[in-house]
Short mmCIF file of C-alpha atoms in Angstrom, two decimals:
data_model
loop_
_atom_site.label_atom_id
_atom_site.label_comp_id
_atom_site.label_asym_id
_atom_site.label_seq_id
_atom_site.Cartn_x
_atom_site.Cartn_y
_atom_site.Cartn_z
CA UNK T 1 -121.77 59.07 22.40
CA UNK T 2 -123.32 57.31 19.41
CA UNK T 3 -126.78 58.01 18.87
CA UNK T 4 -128.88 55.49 15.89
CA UNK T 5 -132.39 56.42 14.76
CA UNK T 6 -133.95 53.04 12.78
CA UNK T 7 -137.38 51.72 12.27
CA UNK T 8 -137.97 48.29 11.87
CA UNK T 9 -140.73 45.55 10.79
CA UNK T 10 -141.31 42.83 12.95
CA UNK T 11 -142.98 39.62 11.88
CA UNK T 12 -143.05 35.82 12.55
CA UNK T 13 -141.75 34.21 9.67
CA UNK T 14 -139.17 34.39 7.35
CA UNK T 15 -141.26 34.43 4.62
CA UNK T 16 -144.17 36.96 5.45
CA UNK T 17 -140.19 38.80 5.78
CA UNK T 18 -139.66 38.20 2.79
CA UNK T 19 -142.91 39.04 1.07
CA UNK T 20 -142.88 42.39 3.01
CA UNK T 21 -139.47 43.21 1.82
CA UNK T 22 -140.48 42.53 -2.04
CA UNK T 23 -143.36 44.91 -0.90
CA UNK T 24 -140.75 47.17 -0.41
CA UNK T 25 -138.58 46.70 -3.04
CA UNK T 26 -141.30 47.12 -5.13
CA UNK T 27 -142.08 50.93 -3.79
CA UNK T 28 -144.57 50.08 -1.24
CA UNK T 29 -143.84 52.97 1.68
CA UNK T 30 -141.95 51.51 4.90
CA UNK T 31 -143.90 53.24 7.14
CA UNK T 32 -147.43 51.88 5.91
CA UNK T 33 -145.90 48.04 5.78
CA UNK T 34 -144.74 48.69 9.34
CA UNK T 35 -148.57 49.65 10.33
CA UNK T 36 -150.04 46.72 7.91
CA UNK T 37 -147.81 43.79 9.10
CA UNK T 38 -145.70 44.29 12.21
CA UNK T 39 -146.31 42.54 15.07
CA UNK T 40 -144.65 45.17 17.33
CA UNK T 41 -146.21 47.84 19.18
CA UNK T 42 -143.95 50.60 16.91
CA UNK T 43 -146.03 49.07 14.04
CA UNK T 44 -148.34 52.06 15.55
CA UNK T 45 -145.55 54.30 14.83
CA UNK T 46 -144.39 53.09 11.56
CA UNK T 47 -141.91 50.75 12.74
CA UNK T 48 -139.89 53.92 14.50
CA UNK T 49 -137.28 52.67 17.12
CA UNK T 50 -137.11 55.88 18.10
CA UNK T 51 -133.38 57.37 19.40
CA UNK T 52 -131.02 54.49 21.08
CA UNK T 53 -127.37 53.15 21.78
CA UNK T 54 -125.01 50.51 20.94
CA UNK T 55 -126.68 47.46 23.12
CA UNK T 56 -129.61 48.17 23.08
CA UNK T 57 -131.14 46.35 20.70
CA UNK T 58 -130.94 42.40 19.81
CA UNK T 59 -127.28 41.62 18.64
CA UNK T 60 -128.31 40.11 16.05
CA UNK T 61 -129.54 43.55 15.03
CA UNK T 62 -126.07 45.21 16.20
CA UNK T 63 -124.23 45.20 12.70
CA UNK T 64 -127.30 46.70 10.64
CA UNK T 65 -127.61 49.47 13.54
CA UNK T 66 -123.49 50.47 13.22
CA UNK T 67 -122.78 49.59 9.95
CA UNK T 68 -125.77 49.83 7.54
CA UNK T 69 -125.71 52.29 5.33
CA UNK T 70 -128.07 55.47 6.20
CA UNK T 71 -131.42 55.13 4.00
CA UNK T 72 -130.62 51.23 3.18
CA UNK T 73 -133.34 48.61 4.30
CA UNK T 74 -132.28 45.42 5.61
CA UNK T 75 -133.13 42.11 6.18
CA UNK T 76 -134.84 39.69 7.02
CA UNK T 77 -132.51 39.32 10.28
CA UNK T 78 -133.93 36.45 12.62
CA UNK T 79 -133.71 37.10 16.39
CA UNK T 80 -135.31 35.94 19.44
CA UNK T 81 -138.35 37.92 18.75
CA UNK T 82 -139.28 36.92 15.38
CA UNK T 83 -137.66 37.98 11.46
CA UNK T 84 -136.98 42.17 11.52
CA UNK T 85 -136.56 44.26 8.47
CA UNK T 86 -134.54 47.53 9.21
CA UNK T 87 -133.98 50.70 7.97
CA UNK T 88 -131.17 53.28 9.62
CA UNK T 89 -132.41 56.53 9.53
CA UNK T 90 -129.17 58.34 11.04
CA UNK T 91 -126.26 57.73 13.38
CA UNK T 92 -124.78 60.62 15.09
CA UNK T 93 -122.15 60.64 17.34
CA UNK T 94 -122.25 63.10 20.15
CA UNK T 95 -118.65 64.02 21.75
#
């Protein structure tokens, strides 16, 4: 059973997204953007997602989840809920 840990920034336009991720880029820690500028309750937790499955995030966010490479931040990806930036912390799968 496939197991992802992520955290992810959550905001409501593509280009506060995009600002945060040159924040980023430019060495700012993930963990204190996630507190400064998500608009999801895991900005509390630095943007941590915690321990989930395949579906059970947005699709949109699918690919990052089972293909990103571990330690690589993504985005912006648009969804439903607003622009996300993503980082996959580990996938492990269980048998």
């Amino acid at each position: 059973m496939l197991r992802i840990k992520a955290r992810h920034i959550q905001v409501s336009s593509p280009e506060l997204a995009n600002e945060v991720m040159v924040k980023w880029q430019q060495g700012a820690n993930f963990e204190e953007l996630a507190r400064a500028y998500s608009e999801c309750p895991t900005a509390r937790q630095g943007g941590s997602l915690g321990e989930f499955g395949p579906g059970h995030m947005a699709p949109e966010l699918e690919p990052v989840f089972l293909q990103g490479d571990i330690g690589d931040v993504y985005g912006p990806v648009a969804t439903a809920n607003g622009y996300h930036i993503v980082e996959v912390l580990a996938r492990t799968d269980y048998e």
